[in-house]
PDB file of C-alpha atoms in Angstrom:
ATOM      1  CA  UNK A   1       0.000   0.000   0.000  1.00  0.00           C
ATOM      2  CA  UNK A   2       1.144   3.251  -0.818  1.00  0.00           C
ATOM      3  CA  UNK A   3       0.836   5.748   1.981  1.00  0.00           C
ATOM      4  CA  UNK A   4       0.445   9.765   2.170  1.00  0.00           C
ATOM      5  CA  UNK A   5       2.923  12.197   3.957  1.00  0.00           C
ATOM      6  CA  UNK A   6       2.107  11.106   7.865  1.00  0.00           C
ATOM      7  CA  UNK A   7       4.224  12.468  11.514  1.00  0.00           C
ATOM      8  CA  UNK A   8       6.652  10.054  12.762  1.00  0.00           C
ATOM      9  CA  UNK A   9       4.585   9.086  15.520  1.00  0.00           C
ATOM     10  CA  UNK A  10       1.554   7.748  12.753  1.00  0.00           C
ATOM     11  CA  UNK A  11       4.353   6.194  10.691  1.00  0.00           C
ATOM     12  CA  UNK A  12       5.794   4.420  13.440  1.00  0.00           C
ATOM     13  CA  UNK A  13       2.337   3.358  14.063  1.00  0.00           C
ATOM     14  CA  UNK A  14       1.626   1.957  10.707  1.00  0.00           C
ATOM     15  CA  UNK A  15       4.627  -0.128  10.624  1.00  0.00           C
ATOM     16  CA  UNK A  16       4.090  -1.629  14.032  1.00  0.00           C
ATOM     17  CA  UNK A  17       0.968  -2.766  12.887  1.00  0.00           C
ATOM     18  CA  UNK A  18       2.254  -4.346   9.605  1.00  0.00           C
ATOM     19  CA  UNK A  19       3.611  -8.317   9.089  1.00  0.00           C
ATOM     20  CA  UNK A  20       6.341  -7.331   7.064  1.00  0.00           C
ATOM     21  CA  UNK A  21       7.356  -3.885   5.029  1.00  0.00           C
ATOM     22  CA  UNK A  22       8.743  -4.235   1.368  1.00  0.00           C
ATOM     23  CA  UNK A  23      11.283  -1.613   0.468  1.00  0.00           C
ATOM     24  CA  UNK A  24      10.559   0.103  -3.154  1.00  0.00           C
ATOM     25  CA  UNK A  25      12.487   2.991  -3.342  1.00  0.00           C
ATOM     26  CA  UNK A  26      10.730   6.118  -2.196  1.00  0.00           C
ATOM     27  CA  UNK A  27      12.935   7.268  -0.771  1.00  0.00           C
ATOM     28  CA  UNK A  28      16.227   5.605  -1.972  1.00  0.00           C
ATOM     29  CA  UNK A  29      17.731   6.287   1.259  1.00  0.00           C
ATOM     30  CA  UNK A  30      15.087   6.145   4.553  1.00  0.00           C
ATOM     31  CA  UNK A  31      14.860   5.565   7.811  1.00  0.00           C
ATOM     32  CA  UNK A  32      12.097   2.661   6.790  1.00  0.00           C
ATOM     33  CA  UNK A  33      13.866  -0.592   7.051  1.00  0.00           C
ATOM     34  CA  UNK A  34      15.609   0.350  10.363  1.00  0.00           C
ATOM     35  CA  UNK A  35      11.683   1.563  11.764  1.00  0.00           C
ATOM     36  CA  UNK A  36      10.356  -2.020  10.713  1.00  0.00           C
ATOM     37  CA  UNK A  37      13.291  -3.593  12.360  1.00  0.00           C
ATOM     38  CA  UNK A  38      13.336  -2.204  15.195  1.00  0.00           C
ATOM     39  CA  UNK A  39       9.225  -2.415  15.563  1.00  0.00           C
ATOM     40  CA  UNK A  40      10.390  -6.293  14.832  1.00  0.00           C
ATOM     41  CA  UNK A  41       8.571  -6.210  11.498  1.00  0.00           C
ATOM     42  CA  UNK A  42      10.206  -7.920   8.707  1.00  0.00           C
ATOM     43  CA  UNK A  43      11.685  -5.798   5.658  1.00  0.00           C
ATOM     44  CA  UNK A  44      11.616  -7.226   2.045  1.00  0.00           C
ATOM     45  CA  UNK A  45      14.969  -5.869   0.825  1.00  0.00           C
ATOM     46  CA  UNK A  46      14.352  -5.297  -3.063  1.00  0.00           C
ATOM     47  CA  UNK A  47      18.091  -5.987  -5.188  1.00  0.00           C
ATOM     48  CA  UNK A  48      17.878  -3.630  -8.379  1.00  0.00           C
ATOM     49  CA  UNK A  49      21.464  -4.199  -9.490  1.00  0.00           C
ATOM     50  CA  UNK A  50      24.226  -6.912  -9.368  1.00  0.00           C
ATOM     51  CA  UNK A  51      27.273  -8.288 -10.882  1.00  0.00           C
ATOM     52  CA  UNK A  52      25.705 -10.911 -13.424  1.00  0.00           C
ATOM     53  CA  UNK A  53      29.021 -13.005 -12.950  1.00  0.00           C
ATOM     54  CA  UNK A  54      29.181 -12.927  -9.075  1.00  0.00           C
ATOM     55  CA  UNK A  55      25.187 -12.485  -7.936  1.00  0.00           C
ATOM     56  CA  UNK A  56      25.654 -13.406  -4.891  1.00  0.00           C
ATOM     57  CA  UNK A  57      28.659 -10.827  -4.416  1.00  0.00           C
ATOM     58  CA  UNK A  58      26.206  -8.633  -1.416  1.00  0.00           C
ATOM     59  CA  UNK A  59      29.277  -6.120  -2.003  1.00  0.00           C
ATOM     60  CA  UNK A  60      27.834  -5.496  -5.591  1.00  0.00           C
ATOM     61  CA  UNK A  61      24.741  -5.223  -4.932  1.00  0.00           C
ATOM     62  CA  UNK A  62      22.346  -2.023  -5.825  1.00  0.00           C
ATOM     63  CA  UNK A  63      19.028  -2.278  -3.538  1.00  0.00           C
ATOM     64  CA  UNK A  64      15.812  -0.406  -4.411  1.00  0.00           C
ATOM     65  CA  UNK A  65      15.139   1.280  -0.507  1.00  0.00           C
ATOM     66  CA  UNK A  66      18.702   1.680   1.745  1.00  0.00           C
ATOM     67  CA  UNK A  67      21.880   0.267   0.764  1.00  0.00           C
ATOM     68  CA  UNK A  68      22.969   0.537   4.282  1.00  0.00           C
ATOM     69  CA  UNK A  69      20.639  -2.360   5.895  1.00  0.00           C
ATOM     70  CA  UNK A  70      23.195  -4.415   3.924  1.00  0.00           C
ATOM     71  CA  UNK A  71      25.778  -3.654   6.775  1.00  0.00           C
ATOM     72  CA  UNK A  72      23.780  -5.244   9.466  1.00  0.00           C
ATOM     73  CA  UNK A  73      24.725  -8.435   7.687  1.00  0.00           C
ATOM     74  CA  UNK A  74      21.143  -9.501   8.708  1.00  0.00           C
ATOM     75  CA  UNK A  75      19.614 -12.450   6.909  1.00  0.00           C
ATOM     76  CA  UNK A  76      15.961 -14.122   7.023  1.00  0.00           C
ATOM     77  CA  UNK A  77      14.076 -13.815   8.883  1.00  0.00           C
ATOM     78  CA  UNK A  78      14.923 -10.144   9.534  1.00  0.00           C
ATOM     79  CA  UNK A  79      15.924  -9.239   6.430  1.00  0.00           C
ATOM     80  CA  UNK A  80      14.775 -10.953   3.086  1.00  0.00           C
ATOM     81  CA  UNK A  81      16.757  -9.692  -0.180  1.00  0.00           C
ATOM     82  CA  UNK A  82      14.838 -10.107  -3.468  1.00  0.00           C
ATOM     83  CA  UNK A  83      16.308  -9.632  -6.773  1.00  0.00           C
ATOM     84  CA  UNK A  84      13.927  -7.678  -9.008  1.00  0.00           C
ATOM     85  CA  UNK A  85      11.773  -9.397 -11.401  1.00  0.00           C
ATOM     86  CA  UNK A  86      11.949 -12.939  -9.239  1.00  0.00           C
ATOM     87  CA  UNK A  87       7.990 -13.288  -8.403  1.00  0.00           C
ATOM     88  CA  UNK A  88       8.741 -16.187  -7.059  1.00  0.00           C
ATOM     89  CA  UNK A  89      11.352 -15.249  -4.750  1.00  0.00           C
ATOM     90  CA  UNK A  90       9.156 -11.667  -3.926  1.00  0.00           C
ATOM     91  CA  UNK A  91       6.314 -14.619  -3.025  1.00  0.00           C
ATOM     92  CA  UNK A  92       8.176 -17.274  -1.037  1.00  0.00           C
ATOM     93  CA  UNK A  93       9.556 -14.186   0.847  1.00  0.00           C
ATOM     94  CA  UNK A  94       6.185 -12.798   1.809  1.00  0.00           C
ATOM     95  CA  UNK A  95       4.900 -16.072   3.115  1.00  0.00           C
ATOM     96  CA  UNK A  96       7.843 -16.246   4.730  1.00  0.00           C
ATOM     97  CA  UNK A  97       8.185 -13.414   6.642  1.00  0.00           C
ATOM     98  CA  UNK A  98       4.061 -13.416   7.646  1.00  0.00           C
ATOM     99  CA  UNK A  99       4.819 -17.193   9.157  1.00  0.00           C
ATOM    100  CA  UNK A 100       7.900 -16.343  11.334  1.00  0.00           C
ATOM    101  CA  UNK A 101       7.561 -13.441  13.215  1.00  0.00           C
ATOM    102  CA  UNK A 102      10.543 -11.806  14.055  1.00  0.00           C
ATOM    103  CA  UNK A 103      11.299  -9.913  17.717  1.00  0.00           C
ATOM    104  CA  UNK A 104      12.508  -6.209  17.508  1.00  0.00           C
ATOM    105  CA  UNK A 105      16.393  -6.189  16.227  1.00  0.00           C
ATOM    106  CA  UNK A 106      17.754  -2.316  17.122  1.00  0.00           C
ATOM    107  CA  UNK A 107      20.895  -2.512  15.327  1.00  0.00           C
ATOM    108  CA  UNK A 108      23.944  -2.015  18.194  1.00  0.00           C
ATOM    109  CA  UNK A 109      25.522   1.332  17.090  1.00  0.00           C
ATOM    110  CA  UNK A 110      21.787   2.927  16.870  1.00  0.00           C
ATOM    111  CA  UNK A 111      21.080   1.950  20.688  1.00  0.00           C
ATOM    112  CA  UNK A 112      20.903   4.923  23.289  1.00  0.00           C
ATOM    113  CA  UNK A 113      24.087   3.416  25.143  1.00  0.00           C
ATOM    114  CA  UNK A 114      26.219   3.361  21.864  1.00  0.00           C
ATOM    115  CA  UNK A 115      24.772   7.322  20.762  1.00  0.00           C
ATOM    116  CA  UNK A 116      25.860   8.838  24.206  1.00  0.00           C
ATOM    117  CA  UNK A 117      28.888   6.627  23.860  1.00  0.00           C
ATOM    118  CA  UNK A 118      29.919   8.829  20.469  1.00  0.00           C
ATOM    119  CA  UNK A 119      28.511  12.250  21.733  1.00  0.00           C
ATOM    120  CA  UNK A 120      30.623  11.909  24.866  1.00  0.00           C
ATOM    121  CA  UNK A 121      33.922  11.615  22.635  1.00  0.00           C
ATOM    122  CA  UNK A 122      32.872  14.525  20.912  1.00  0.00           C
ATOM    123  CA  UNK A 123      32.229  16.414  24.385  1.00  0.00           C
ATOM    124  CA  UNK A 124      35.424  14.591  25.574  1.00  0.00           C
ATOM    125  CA  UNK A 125      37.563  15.786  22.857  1.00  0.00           C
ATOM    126  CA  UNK A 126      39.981  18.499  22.887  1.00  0.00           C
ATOM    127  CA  UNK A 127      39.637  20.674  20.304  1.00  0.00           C
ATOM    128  CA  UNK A 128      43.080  22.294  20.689  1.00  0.00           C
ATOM    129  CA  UNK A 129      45.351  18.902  20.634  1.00  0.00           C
ATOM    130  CA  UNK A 130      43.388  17.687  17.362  1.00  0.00           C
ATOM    131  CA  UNK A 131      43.425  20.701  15.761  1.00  0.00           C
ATOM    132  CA  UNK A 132      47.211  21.230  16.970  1.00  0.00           C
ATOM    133  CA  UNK A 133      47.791  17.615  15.353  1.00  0.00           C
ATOM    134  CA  UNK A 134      45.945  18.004  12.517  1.00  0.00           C
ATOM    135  CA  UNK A 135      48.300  21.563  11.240  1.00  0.00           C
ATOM    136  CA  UNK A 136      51.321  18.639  11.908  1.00  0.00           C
ATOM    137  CA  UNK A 137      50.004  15.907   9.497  1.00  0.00           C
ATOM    138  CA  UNK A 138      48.517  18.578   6.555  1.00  0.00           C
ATOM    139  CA  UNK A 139      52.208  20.871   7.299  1.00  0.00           C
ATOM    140  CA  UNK A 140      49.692  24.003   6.742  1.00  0.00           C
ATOM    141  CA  UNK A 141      51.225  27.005   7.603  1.00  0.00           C
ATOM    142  CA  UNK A 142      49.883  30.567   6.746  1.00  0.00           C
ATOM    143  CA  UNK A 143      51.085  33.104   4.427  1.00  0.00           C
ATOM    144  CA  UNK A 144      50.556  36.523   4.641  1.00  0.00           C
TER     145      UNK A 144
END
């Protein structure tokens, strides 16, 4: 189903309520497949482009909604990658996903603990010491 423009909160709620989300591209890049994982709904991970010679090469892969869900190096039942134009595949993957349920995944680095993790190095850091380092490596030096 193709849904109009909706708040976070509304979205959120329409993919907790769903058996499995199928990623088609609008938008390329979107926070969708991380929402239905972490709402533990399934995401149908659509493969627009590969190497013909190595297909199963996941490094060569173009997919249609996030290339980044390819980093969680999740497979079914979380994650189901269809190559486009395989009905079959888009069919077994469906039934699949709507038979085994799958329990909310929240990939590590997006957990709170791992976000005030990186924001304290940032408050952490001084800014004097990396800059200072950062004129040695580049050799910059002003000129009047």
């Amino acid at each position: 189903m193709q849904l109009e423009k909706m708040d976070r909160v509304a979205f959120q709620h329409t993919i907790a309520g769903s058996k499995v989300v199928l990623g088609i591209g609008r938008p390329a890049l979107s926070p969708t497949p991380y929402e239905a994982l972490c709402l533990g709904v399934p995401f149908i991970n659509v493969v627009q482009g590969w190497d013909r010679a190595d297909p199963e090469n996941r490094a060569k892969w173009y997919t249609s909604q996030h290339d980044a869900i390819m980093g969680l190096d999740l497979g079914e039942p979380y994650v189901y990658h269809v190559r486009v134009g395989d009905r079959e595949a888009l069919k077994r993957a469906v039934r699949l996903a709507l038979e085994t349920p799958i329990p909310r995944y929240i990939p590590p680095r997006m957990k709170m603990s791992s976000v005030v993790d990186r924001v304290k190095a940032i408050l952490d850091m001084d800014p004097r010491s990396l800059a200072k380092r950062q004129v040695q490596i580049t050799n910059f030096t002003l000129h009047d």
